Coordinates of C-alpha atoms in Angstrom, one line a residue:
Chain A
X4 CA -210.3 111.1 76.3
X5 CA -212.8 108.4 77.2
X6 CA -212.9 105.1 75.2
X7 CA -216.2 104.3 73.5
X8 CA -216.9 100.8 72.2
X9 CA -219.0 100.3 69.1
X10 CA -221.5 98.3 71.0
X11 CA -221.9 100.9 73.8
X12 CA -222.3 103.6 71.0
X13 CA -225.4 101.7 69.8
X14 CA -226.8 101.5 73.3
X15 CA -226.1 105.2 73.8
X16 CA -227.8 106.1 70.5
X17 CA -230.9 104.1 71.5
X18 CA -231.1 105.7 74.9
X19 CA -230.5 109.2 73.6
X20 CA -233.2 108.9 70.9
X21 CA -235.7 107.3 73.4
X22 CA -235.1 110.2 75.7
X23 CA -235.5 112.8 73.0
X24 CA -238.5 111.3 71.3
X25 CA -241.4 109.5 73.1
X26 CA -242.4 107.9 69.8
X27 CA -239.2 105.7 69.7
X28 CA -239.6 102.2 71.1
X29 CA -237.7 98.9 70.9
X30 CA -239.0 95.6 69.8
X31 CA -237.1 92.3 69.6
X32 CA -236.1 89.0 71.1
X33 CA -234.5 89.0 74.6
X34 CA -234.0 92.7 74.5
X35 CA -235.3 93.1 78.1
X36 CA -232.1 91.5 79.3
X37 CA -230.0 92.6 76.3
X38 CA -228.9 89.2 74.9
X39 CA -227.1 91.0 72.1
X40 CA -225.5 93.3 74.7
X41 CA -226.9 96.4 73.0
X42 CA -230.0 97.0 75.1
X43 CA -228.9 96.3 78.7
X44 CA -230.4 98.8 81.2
X45 CA -233.0 100.2 78.8
X46 CA -235.9 98.2 80.2
X47 CA -235.3 99.6 83.6
X48 CA -235.0 103.1 82.3
X49 CA -237.8 103.2 79.8
X50 CA -240.2 100.4 80.9
X51 CA -241.8 97.5 79.1
X52 CA -244.0 99.5 76.8
X53 CA -240.9 101.0 75.2
X54 CA -238.6 98.0 75.5
X55 CA -241.0 95.2 74.2
X56 CA -239.6 91.7 74.4
X57 CA -241.2 89.6 71.8
X58 CA -242.0 85.9 71.3
X59 CA -240.0 84.2 68.5
X60 CA -242.4 85.5 65.8
X61 CA -240.1 87.5 63.6
X62 CA -242.6 88.0 60.8
X63 CA -245.4 89.1 63.2
X64 CA -243.3 91.6 65.2
X65 CA -241.7 93.0 62.0
X66 CA -245.1 93.8 60.6
X67 CA -246.3 94.9 64.0
X68 CA -243.5 97.5 63.8
X69 CA -244.9 98.6 60.3
X70 CA -248.3 99.1 61.8
X71 CA -246.9 101.0 64.7
X72 CA -245.0 103.3 62.3
X73 CA -248.2 103.9 60.3
X74 CA -249.7 105.0 63.6
X75 CA -247.0 107.6 64.2
X76 CA -244.4 105.7 66.4
X77 CA -240.8 105.1 65.5
X78 CA -240.0 101.4 66.2
X79 CA -236.5 100.0 66.3
X80 CA -236.5 96.3 65.7
X81 CA -233.5 94.3 66.8
X82 CA -232.5 91.1 65.2
X83 CA -230.1 88.9 67.1
X84 CA -229.1 86.9 64.1
X85 CA -228.5 88.4 60.6
X86 CA -230.0 85.4 58.8
X87 CA -233.4 86.3 60.4
X88 CA -233.5 89.0 57.8
X89 CA -234.3 86.4 55.2
X90 CA -237.3 85.4 57.2
X91 CA -238.6 89.0 57.4
X92 CA -237.6 90.1 53.9
X93 CA -241.2 89.8 52.9
X94 CA -242.5 92.0 55.7
X95 CA -239.9 94.6 55.1
X96 CA -240.0 94.8 51.3
X97 CA -243.6 94.0 50.5
X98 CA -245.1 96.2 53.2
X99 CA -242.8 98.6 55.1
X100 CA -240.9 99.7 51.9
X101 CA -243.8 99.6 49.5
X102 CA -246.5 101.4 51.5
X103 CA -245.6 105.0 50.8
X104 CA -245.6 104.5 47.1
X105 CA -248.5 102.1 46.9
X106 CA -250.7 104.5 48.9
X107 CA -249.7 107.4 46.7
X108 CA -247.9 109.2 49.5
X109 CA -250.5 108.8 52.2
X110 CA -248.1 107.4 54.8
X111 CA -244.6 107.0 56.1
X112 CA -243.0 103.9 57.6
X113 CA -240.2 105.1 59.8
X114 CA -238.8 101.8 61.1
X115 CA -235.2 101.0 62.0
X116 CA -234.0 97.4 61.7
X117 CA -230.9 96.9 63.9
X118 CA -228.7 93.9 63.3
X119 CA -226.0 93.8 66.0
X120 CA -223.6 91.1 65.0
X121 CA -224.0 90.8 61.2
X122 CA -221.6 88.7 59.2
X123 CA -219.4 86.0 60.6
X124 CA -219.0 85.5 64.3
X125 CA -216.6 82.6 63.7
X126 CA -218.0 79.3 64.7
X127 CA -221.7 80.3 64.3
X128 CA -221.8 78.5 60.9
X129 CA -224.3 78.6 58.0
X130 CA -227.5 80.0 59.5
X131 CA -226.0 82.7 61.8
X132 CA -223.3 84.3 59.7
X133 CA -224.9 86.1 56.7
X134 CA -224.3 89.6 55.7
X135 CA -227.2 90.4 53.4
X136 CA -226.8 94.2 53.1
X137 CA -226.6 94.0 49.3
X138 CA -230.1 92.6 49.2
X139 CA -231.5 95.6 51.0
X140 CA -229.6 98.0 48.8
X141 CA -231.0 96.1 45.8
X142 CA -234.6 96.6 46.8
X143 CA -233.9 100.3 47.6
X144 CA -234.1 100.3 51.4
X145 CA -231.7 102.7 53.1
X146 CA -228.8 100.5 54.3
X147 CA -226.0 101.5 56.6
X148 CA -223.0 99.6 57.8
X149 CA -221.1 101.7 60.3
X150 CA -217.4 100.9 60.8
X151 CA -216.5 103.0 63.9
X152 CA -218.1 103.7 67.3
X153 CA -218.8 107.4 66.4
X154 CA -220.5 106.3 63.2
X155 CA -222.4 103.6 64.9
X156 CA -223.8 106.2 67.2
X157 CA -224.4 108.8 64.5
X158 CA -225.8 106.6 61.8
X159 CA -228.2 104.8 64.3
X160 CA -229.5 108.2 65.4
X161 CA -230.0 109.3 61.9
X162 CA -231.7 106.0 61.0
X163 CA -234.2 106.4 63.9
X164 CA -235.0 110.0 62.8
X165 CA -235.4 109.0 59.1
X166 CA -238.9 108.8 57.7
X167 CA -238.4 105.6 55.7
X168 CA -237.2 102.1 56.7
X169 CA -233.5 101.9 57.4
X170 CA -231.5 98.7 58.0
X171 CA -228.5 99.2 60.3
X172 CA -225.9 96.4 60.0
X173 CA -223.5 96.4 62.9
X174 CA -220.9 93.8 61.8
X175 CA -219.9 91.3 64.5
X176 CA -216.3 92.0 63.6
X177 CA -216.7 95.7 64.5
X178 CA -218.7 95.4 67.7
X179 CA -215.6 95.4 69.9
X180 CA -213.9 98.2 68.1
X181 CA -213.0 101.0 70.7
X182 CA -212.1 104.5 69.9
X183 CA -211.1 107.6 71.9
X184 CA -214.2 109.7 71.6
X185 CA -215.1 113.0 73.1
X186 CA -218.7 112.2 74.0
X187 CA -219.7 115.8 73.5
X188 CA -218.9 115.5 69.8
X189 CA -221.2 112.5 69.3
X190 CA -223.7 113.7 66.7
X191 CA -226.0 112.4 64.0
X192 CA -224.1 111.2 60.9
X193 CA -226.0 112.1 57.7
X194 CA -227.3 109.1 55.8
X195 CA -225.8 108.8 52.3
X196 CA -222.5 110.4 53.0
X197 CA -219.2 108.5 52.7
X198 CA -215.9 109.6 54.2
X199 CA -212.2 109.2 53.2
X200 CA -210.6 107.4 56.1
X201 CA -207.1 107.7 54.8
X202 CA -205.9 109.9 52.0
X203 CA -203.8 108.5 49.2
X204 CA -202.8 109.1 45.6
X205 CA -202.5 105.8 43.8
X206 CA -205.6 103.7 44.4
X207 CA -208.9 104.1 46.0
X208 CA -210.0 101.2 48.2
X209 CA -213.7 101.1 49.1
X210 CA -214.2 99.1 52.2
X211 CA -217.6 98.2 53.8
X212 CA -218.2 98.0 57.6
X213 CA -215.6 96.1 59.6
X214 CA -213.5 95.8 56.5
X215 CA -212.6 99.5 56.8
X216 CA -210.3 98.5 59.6
X217 CA -208.7 95.8 57.5
X218 CA -208.3 98.2 54.6
X219 CA -206.6 100.8 56.8
X220 CA -204.2 98.1 58.1
X221 CA -203.4 97.0 54.6
X222 CA -202.8 100.6 53.5
X223 CA -200.4 101.0 56.3
X224 CA -198.7 97.8 55.5
X225 CA -198.2 98.8 51.9
X226 CA -197.4 102.4 52.6
X227 CA -193.8 102.2 51.3
X228 CA -195.0 100.7 48.0
X229 CA -198.3 102.4 47.2
X230 CA -200.3 105.3 48.5
X231 CA -203.8 103.9 49.2
X232 CA -206.9 106.1 49.8
X233 CA -209.5 104.3 51.9
X234 CA -213.1 105.3 51.3
X235 CA -215.8 104.2 53.8
X236 CA -219.2 104.7 52.2
X237 CA -221.0 104.2 55.6
X238 CA -224.3 104.1 53.8
X239 CA -224.6 101.6 50.9
X240 CA -228.0 102.9 49.8
X241 CA -228.2 105.7 48.9
X242 CA -224.5 105.5 47.9
X243 CA -222.3 108.6 48.1
X244 CA -221.2 108.2 44.5
X245 CA -220.1 111.9 44.1
X246 CA -217.6 111.5 46.9
X247 CA -216.2 108.2 45.5
X248 CA -216.0 109.6 42.0
X249 CA -214.1 112.5 43.4
X250 CA -211.6 110.1 44.9
X251 CA -211.3 107.8 41.9
X252 CA -210.9 110.8 39.6
X253 CA -207.7 111.6 41.5
X254 CA -206.3 108.0 41.9
X255 CA -207.5 106.4 38.7
X256 CA -207.7 103.0 40.3
X257 CA -210.4 101.2 42.2
X258 CA -210.5 98.2 44.5
X259 CA -213.6 97.2 46.5
X260 CA -213.6 94.9 49.5
X261 CA -217.1 93.8 50.5
X262 CA -218.4 91.0 52.7
X263 CA -221.2 90.1 50.3
X264 CA -221.4 87.1 48.0
X265 CA -219.8 88.0 44.7
X266 CA -222.7 87.8 42.2
X267 CA -224.9 90.9 42.5
X268 CA -223.0 92.0 45.6
X269 CA -222.6 95.7 46.4
X270 CA -219.0 95.7 45.0
X271 CA -220.4 95.0 41.6
X272 CA -222.7 98.0 41.9
X273 CA -220.0 100.3 43.2
X274 CA -217.6 99.4 40.4
X275 CA -220.2 99.8 37.7
X276 CA -221.4 103.1 39.0
X277 CA -217.9 104.5 39.1
X278 CA -217.1 103.1 35.6
X279 CA -220.2 104.9 34.2
X280 CA -218.6 108.2 35.3
X281 CA -214.8 107.9 35.4
X282 CA -212.3 106.2 33.1
X283 CA -209.8 104.1 35.1
X284 CA -206.1 103.6 34.4
X285 CA -206.3 99.9 35.3
X286 CA -209.2 97.4 35.5
X287 CA -211.1 97.5 38.8
X288 CA -210.9 94.6 41.2
X289 CA -213.1 93.3 44.0
X290 CA -212.5 91.2 47.0
X291 CA -215.7 89.5 48.2
X292 CA -217.2 86.3 49.6
X293 CA -217.4 83.6 46.8
X294 CA -220.5 83.2 44.7
X295 CA -223.3 81.6 46.7
X296 CA -221.2 81.4 49.9
X297 CA -222.5 79.5 52.9
X298 CA -220.2 80.0 55.8
X299 CA -218.8 76.7 56.9
X300 CA -218.4 75.9 60.5
X301 CA -214.7 75.0 60.9
X302 CA -212.8 78.3 61.7
X303 CA -210.3 77.8 58.9
X304 CA -213.1 77.2 56.4
X305 CA -215.1 80.2 57.7
X306 CA -212.1 82.4 57.2
X307 CA -211.4 80.9 53.8
X308 CA -214.6 82.4 52.4
X309 CA -214.4 85.8 54.0
X310 CA -212.7 88.6 52.2
X311 CA -209.5 89.4 54.1
X312 CA -206.3 91.4 54.3
X313 CA -204.1 89.1 52.2
X314 CA -206.5 89.1 49.3
X315 CA -206.9 92.9 49.5
X316 CA -203.2 93.4 49.5
X317 CA -202.9 91.1 46.5
X318 CA -205.7 92.9 44.7
X319 CA -204.1 96.3 45.3
X320 CA -200.7 95.1 44.0
X321 CA -202.2 93.6 40.9
X322 CA -204.2 96.8 40.2
X323 CA -201.0 98.8 40.5
X324 CA -199.2 96.5 37.9
X325 CA -202.1 96.6 35.5
X326 CA -202.4 99.2 32.8
X327 CA -205.1 99.7 30.3
Chain B
X18 CA -290.2 105.8 58.5
X19 CA -287.0 104.0 57.5
X20 CA -285.3 102.1 60.3
X21 CA -281.8 103.6 60.0
X22 CA -279.7 100.6 60.5
X23 CA -281.3 98.2 58.0
X24 CA -281.4 100.9 55.4
X25 CA -277.8 101.8 55.9
X26 CA -276.8 98.2 55.7
X27 CA -278.8 97.8 52.6
X28 CA -277.3 100.8 51.0
X29 CA -273.8 99.5 51.7
X30 CA -274.3 96.1 50.3
X31 CA -276.1 97.5 47.3
X32 CA -273.4 100.0 46.7
X33 CA -270.7 97.4 46.8
X34 CA -272.7 95.1 44.5
X35 CA -273.3 97.7 41.9
X36 CA -269.7 99.1 42.2
X37 CA -268.3 95.6 41.5
X38 CA -270.7 95.1 38.6
X39 CA -269.7 98.4 37.1
X40 CA -266.0 97.6 37.7
X41 CA -266.3 94.3 35.9
X42 CA -267.8 96.2 32.9
X43 CA -264.9 98.6 33.0
X44 CA -262.5 95.6 33.0
X45 CA -264.3 94.3 29.9
X46 CA -264.2 97.7 28.2
X47 CA -260.4 98.0 28.9
X48 CA -260.7 101.0 31.3
X49 CA -259.5 98.9 34.3
X50 CA -256.3 97.2 33.3
X51 CA -255.1 94.0 35.1
X52 CA -258.6 92.9 36.3
X53 CA -260.1 92.7 39.7
X54 CA -261.0 90.1 42.4
X55 CA -264.8 90.7 42.6
X56 CA -266.3 90.8 46.1
X57 CA -269.7 89.8 44.7
X58 CA -271.6 87.7 47.2
X59 CA -269.5 88.6 50.1
X60 CA -270.8 92.2 50.5
X61 CA -272.7 91.5 53.8
X62 CA -269.5 90.9 55.7
X63 CA -267.8 94.2 55.0
X64 CA -271.1 96.0 55.4
X65 CA -272.0 94.3 58.7
X66 CA -268.5 94.6 60.2
X67 CA -267.9 98.2 59.3
X68 CA -271.5 99.2 60.4
X69 CA -270.4 98.2 64.0
X70 CA -267.1 100.1 63.9
X71 CA -266.5 103.7 64.9
X72 CA -265.2 106.3 62.5
X73 CA -261.7 106.3 64.1
X74 CA -261.4 102.6 64.0
X75 CA -259.0 101.0 61.6
X76 CA -259.4 98.3 59.0
X77 CA -257.2 96.3 56.6
X78 CA -258.5 94.5 53.6
X79 CA -257.5 91.9 51.1
X80 CA -256.8 91.6 47.4
X81 CA -260.6 91.1 47.2
X82 CA -260.8 94.4 49.0
X83 CA -263.2 96.9 47.3
X84 CA -266.0 96.1 49.7
X85 CA -263.8 96.7 52.8
X86 CA -262.7 100.1 51.5
X87 CA -266.2 101.2 50.5
X88 CA -267.9 99.9 53.6
X89 CA -265.5 101.9 55.8
X90 CA -266.6 105.0 54.0
X91 CA -264.2 105.7 51.1
X92 CA -265.5 107.9 48.3
X93 CA -266.7 105.6 45.5
X94 CA -265.6 108.1 42.9
X95 CA -262.0 108.3 44.0
X96 CA -262.1 104.5 44.5
X97 CA -263.2 103.9 41.0
X98 CA -260.7 106.4 39.7
X99 CA -258.0 104.4 41.5
X100 CA -259.1 101.2 39.8
X101 CA -258.9 103.1 36.5
X102 CA -255.3 104.2 37.3
X103 CA -256.1 107.9 37.5
X104 CA -254.2 110.7 39.3
X105 CA -257.5 111.5 41.0
X106 CA -257.7 108.0 42.6
X107 CA -257.4 107.4 46.3
X108 CA -253.8 106.4 45.8
X109 CA -253.1 108.7 42.9
X110 CA -253.2 105.6 40.6
X111 CA -250.2 104.1 42.4
X112 CA -252.1 101.3 44.2
X113 CA -254.9 100.0 42.0
X114 CA -257.5 97.4 43.0
X115 CA -255.3 95.4 45.3
X116 CA -253.8 98.2 47.3
X117 CA -256.6 100.8 47.6
X118 CA -256.2 102.7 50.8
X119 CA -257.6 105.8 52.5
X120 CA -255.7 106.4 55.8
X121 CA -257.8 109.5 56.5
X122 CA -260.8 107.2 57.3
X123 CA -258.7 104.4 58.9
X124 CA -258.4 102.1 55.9
X125 CA -254.7 101.0 56.1
X126 CA -255.1 99.4 52.8
X127 CA -256.2 96.5 50.8
X128 CA -253.2 94.1 51.0
X129 CA -252.4 91.5 48.3
X130 CA -250.1 89.3 50.4
X131 CA -252.4 86.7 51.9
X132 CA -252.4 86.7 55.7
X133 CA -250.0 89.7 56.0
X134 CA -252.2 92.5 57.3
X135 CA -253.4 91.3 60.7
X136 CA -249.9 91.8 62.2
X137 CA -249.7 95.3 60.7
X138 CA -253.1 96.2 62.0
X139 CA -252.2 94.8 65.5
X140 CA -249.2 97.1 65.6
X141 CA -251.2 100.1 64.4
X142 CA -254.0 99.6 67.0
X143 CA -251.5 99.0 69.8
X144 CA -249.6 102.2 68.8
X145 CA -252.7 104.3 68.6
X146 CA -253.7 103.1 72.1
X147 CA -250.2 103.8 73.5
X148 CA -250.6 107.3 72.2
X149 CA -253.9 107.7 74.0
X150 CA -256.2 107.1 71.1
X151 CA -258.4 104.1 72.1
X152 CA -259.2 102.7 68.6
X153 CA -260.1 99.2 67.6
X154 CA -259.3 97.4 64.5
X155 CA -260.9 94.9 62.1
X156 CA -258.8 92.8 59.8
X157 CA -260.4 91.0 56.9
X158 CA -258.7 87.8 55.5
X159 CA -259.9 84.8 53.6
X160 CA -259.9 81.1 54.4
X161 CA -256.7 80.8 52.4
X162 CA -254.9 83.0 54.9
X163 CA -255.5 80.6 57.8
X164 CA -252.7 78.4 56.6
X165 CA -250.2 81.2 56.5
X166 CA -247.7 81.1 59.4
X167 CA -247.6 84.9 59.8
X168 CA -251.3 85.0 60.4
X169 CA -251.0 82.6 63.3
X170 CA -248.0 84.6 64.6
X171 CA -250.3 87.6 64.5
X172 CA -253.0 85.7 66.4
X173 CA -250.5 85.0 69.1
X174 CA -249.2 88.5 69.4
X175 CA -252.6 90.1 69.5
X176 CA -253.8 87.7 72.1
X177 CA -250.6 87.9 74.2
X178 CA -250.6 91.7 74.3
X179 CA -254.4 91.9 74.4
X180 CA -254.7 94.2 71.3
X181 CA -258.3 94.7 70.4
X182 CA -258.5 93.6 66.8
X183 CA -261.4 91.8 65.3
X184 CA -260.1 89.0 63.1
X185 CA -262.6 88.6 60.3
X186 CA -262.2 85.4 58.3
X187 CA -264.3 85.5 55.1
X188 CA -264.7 81.8 54.5
X189 CA -265.9 81.7 50.9
X190 CA -264.9 78.1 50.5
X191 CA -262.0 78.5 48.2
X192 CA -258.4 79.8 48.3
X193 CA -258.3 80.8 44.6
X194 CA -259.4 77.3 43.4
X195 CA -258.4 75.2 46.4
X196 CA -261.4 74.1 48.5
X197 CA -261.2 74.5 52.3
X198 CA -261.5 70.7 52.7
X199 CA -258.3 70.3 50.7
X200 CA -256.4 72.9 52.6
X201 CA -257.5 73.4 56.2
X202 CA -256.7 70.7 58.8
X203 CA -258.7 71.3 61.9
X204 CA -261.0 74.3 61.9
X205 CA -260.7 78.1 61.5
X206 CA -262.3 78.9 64.8
X207 CA -260.1 76.2 66.4
X208 CA -257.0 78.1 65.3
X209 CA -258.2 81.2 67.2
X210 CA -259.3 79.2 70.2
X211 CA -255.8 77.6 70.5
X212 CA -254.6 81.1 71.3
X213 CA -257.4 81.8 73.8
X214 CA -259.1 84.0 71.2
X215 CA -263.0 83.8 71.4
X216 CA -264.3 82.7 68.0
X217 CA -267.7 82.5 66.5
X218 CA -269.2 81.4 63.2
X219 CA -271.7 83.7 61.6
X220 CA -273.8 83.6 58.4
X221 CA -271.8 85.9 56.2
X222 CA -274.7 86.2 53.7
X223 CA -276.8 88.1 56.3
X224 CA -275.5 91.6 56.8
X225 CA -277.5 92.1 60.0
X226 CA -276.2 88.9 61.6
X227 CA -272.7 90.0 60.8
X228 CA -273.3 93.4 62.3
X229 CA -274.8 92.0 65.5
X230 CA -271.8 89.6 66.2
X231 CA -269.4 92.4 65.4
X232 CA -271.3 94.9 67.6
X233 CA -271.1 92.4 70.5
X234 CA -267.4 91.8 70.0
X235 CA -266.7 95.5 69.6
X236 CA -268.5 96.2 72.9
X237 CA -266.3 93.6 74.7
X238 CA -263.2 95.0 73.1
X239 CA -264.1 98.6 74.0
X240 CA -264.5 97.4 77.5
X241 CA -260.9 96.2 77.6
X242 CA -261.2 92.8 75.9
X243 CA -258.6 91.3 73.6
X244 CA -258.9 90.1 70.1
X245 CA -261.8 88.0 68.8
X246 CA -262.4 86.1 65.6
X247 CA -265.5 85.9 63.5
X248 CA -265.6 83.3 60.8
X249 CA -268.2 84.5 58.3
X250 CA -269.4 81.7 56.0
X251 CA -270.0 83.1 52.6
X252 CA -269.9 82.3 48.9
X253 CA -268.0 84.0 46.1
X254 CA -270.6 84.5 43.4
X255 CA -268.1 85.3 40.6
X256 CA -264.6 84.4 39.6
X257 CA -261.6 84.4 41.8
X258 CA -260.3 87.1 39.4
X259 CA -261.8 88.5 36.2
X260 CA -259.2 86.6 34.2
X261 CA -261.5 83.6 34.9
X262 CA -264.1 85.2 32.7
X263 CA -261.8 84.4 29.8
X264 CA -260.1 81.3 31.1
X265 CA -262.6 78.9 32.5
X266 CA -261.3 77.0 35.5
X267 CA -263.1 73.8 36.4
X268 CA -263.4 73.8 40.2
X269 CA -267.0 74.5 41.0
X270 CA -270.1 72.8 39.6
X271 CA -272.8 74.9 38.1
X272 CA -275.2 73.5 40.7
X273 CA -272.9 74.6 43.5
X274 CA -272.6 78.1 42.1
X275 CA -276.4 78.3 41.7
X276 CA -276.9 77.1 45.3
X277 CA -274.4 79.6 46.5
X278 CA -275.9 82.5 44.6
X279 CA -279.4 81.6 46.0
X280 CA -278.6 83.3 49.3
X281 CA -277.8 86.8 48.2
X282 CA -276.9 89.4 50.9
X283 CA -278.4 92.2 48.8
X284 CA -281.8 90.4 48.7
X285 CA -281.6 89.2 52.2
X286 CA -281.1 92.7 53.5
X287 CA -283.4 94.2 50.9
X288 CA -286.3 92.1 52.1
X289 CA -286.1 94.0 55.4
X290 CA -287.0 97.2 53.7
X291 CA -290.3 98.3 52.1
X292 CA -290.2 98.1 48.3
X293 CA -290.4 101.9 48.1
X294 CA -287.4 102.4 50.4
X295 CA -285.4 99.8 48.5
X296 CA -286.2 101.5 45.2
X297 CA -285.2 104.9 46.6
X298 CA -281.9 103.6 47.8
X299 CA -281.2 101.7 44.6
X300 CA -281.8 104.9 42.6
X301 CA -279.5 106.8 45.0
X302 CA -276.8 104.2 44.6
X303 CA -277.1 104.3 40.8
X304 CA -276.8 108.1 40.8
X305 CA -273.7 107.9 43.1
X306 CA -272.1 105.3 40.8
X307 CA -273.0 107.1 37.6
X308 CA -271.1 110.1 39.0
X309 CA -268.3 107.8 40.2
X310 CA -267.7 106.3 36.8
X311 CA -267.9 109.7 35.2
X312 CA -265.4 111.1 37.7
X313 CA -263.1 108.2 37.2
X314 CA -263.0 108.3 33.4
X315 CA -262.6 112.1 33.4
X316 CA -259.6 112.0 35.6
X317 CA -256.2 112.4 34.1
X318 CA -253.7 109.6 33.9
X319 CA -250.6 110.2 36.1
X320 CA -247.7 111.9 34.4
X321 CA -245.0 109.3 33.6
X322 CA -242.4 111.7 34.9
X323 CA -243.9 111.1 38.4
X324 CA -243.5 107.3 38.3
X325 CA -241.1 107.4 41.2
X326 CA -243.2 109.9 43.3
X327 CA -243.7 108.8 46.9
X328 CA -241.2 105.9 46.7
X329 CA -239.7 107.5 49.8
X330 CA -241.6 109.5 52.4
X331 CA -238.3 111.1 53.4
X332 CA -238.0 112.8 50.1
X333 CA -235.0 110.6 49.1
X334 CA -234.8 110.4 45.3
X335 CA -233.9 107.2 43.5
X336 CA -231.7 107.0 40.4
X337 CA -233.6 106.3 37.2
X338 CA -233.2 103.2 35.2
X339 CA -231.2 104.6 32.3

């Protein structure tokens, strides 16, 4: 079976959607040469009207995309650096997201914001290493964080076809993941649907994005002590709460590992939403970045503030010891 | 015989003037909640610009946006209903004064974030043209917007990609209470010229002068030209916002206000009509607005159960708050 990398899955999704629908076009910095290595070859194939390289004017080109969407196109805006999302939060939230409601349903704003390389890239330091997906979930923008190549393909396709703004976070730590994939089976993955990556009986671990792979590794490591179910939400907003509640109803225990800062991070929302519906047999736990984290430069410091396997294993073991 | 253009321009400035005066009365009577940013004194700009645009062309307005929406041809009755928060409003009562929009006539919305809409309009015009629909755009913004970075980014993008948008700066002398002299280094036209965008200053109190400079720019843009800027010098006759009617802010002298109000676009344009024609149009405008206010106040308030309607165009439903 052929191997598909996460990054190539994104490229394939863009090319397939641009082929299928003339309204789809790309906008972003250095995309003509594919500096993020997601758009190489697309300029030659689709031309400069559909692969529009932009000046370093994030606010203007983000709102340009809003206008193009109002006029019936389906822009995909690439951001090379996750921290640029802070710069364009205004354009996305105040305009793209609010227009349908503020106009009383007169319009749709189908824009996809693609962030290839979100989170830490080790050594890229404070202004290139953020993972602000919880912010977008908070304001109610459809937010996806695919973990696997097939999901990267399927969720990006669904994002482009969706009639509202969608932010697609492609974690740097997942970009080089490769899977054996039958290309004929690549298909849209519905937004808002999670998936159980590993079945288990004792505890449900919710892992976001690249951390799904860490959670699966920890589950395997602990397999002789505890049966871990790994739940990959894939979409953070809207969240597939029914599927997670179904899992936790069986296991009775919940641990969330999430690359957000702790306060108001998506882990807090996930845990609260489950607790509103299901009694747990032990207190829930979360493994996250610290409060207010700014990723330091030195690799040991960078790793020290990211959630990781050791902390997850410890959290699972503590949860198994706890009783209400 | 009435000369069609002067009469139409007069009708528009008179309509906006009386619409605003009635809206202020409805603020005072409590029918419009939250107040408005009156366009009084600046009517000639929206009227002159929109008179030179085609039906399919697009506009974006500002928080002081009633004039832009009305001049592009929105129904005054549905506009007034919107200000009153009624289900029958242009935006079903979801937008209000600062977000009134009518996409069916090319009004992509009043927009309350200063300097934000030119980039949106640039994208919309570019996209329409890519789809084979050769529209133009006109984006209104105030002198306060010229110090917003995103506006200057939009200037660059529009010029770089030769997108035909008319950048209309309504320079009324104040960003809320901050005078231009205290806020703008260099000049407004100089900002445009730095990007290679042709820029001209026009008397914003004269609707016909505004129409003429716009018509010339529109002709160049239809002929393949890129963006142009018009700085329309004007004066805001009333408050920044109706809250000033209750809370006096000391930033303009009575003499300055009196001088500013002495050049009234309604009178300037009205003087170009015969007294009989002017009276006839005034009567017609009053009848339109009588009907508009009656329509607005008769409209139902939205059902609170629909407070999350239209949050998502995709049909996604959000969880409620309890």
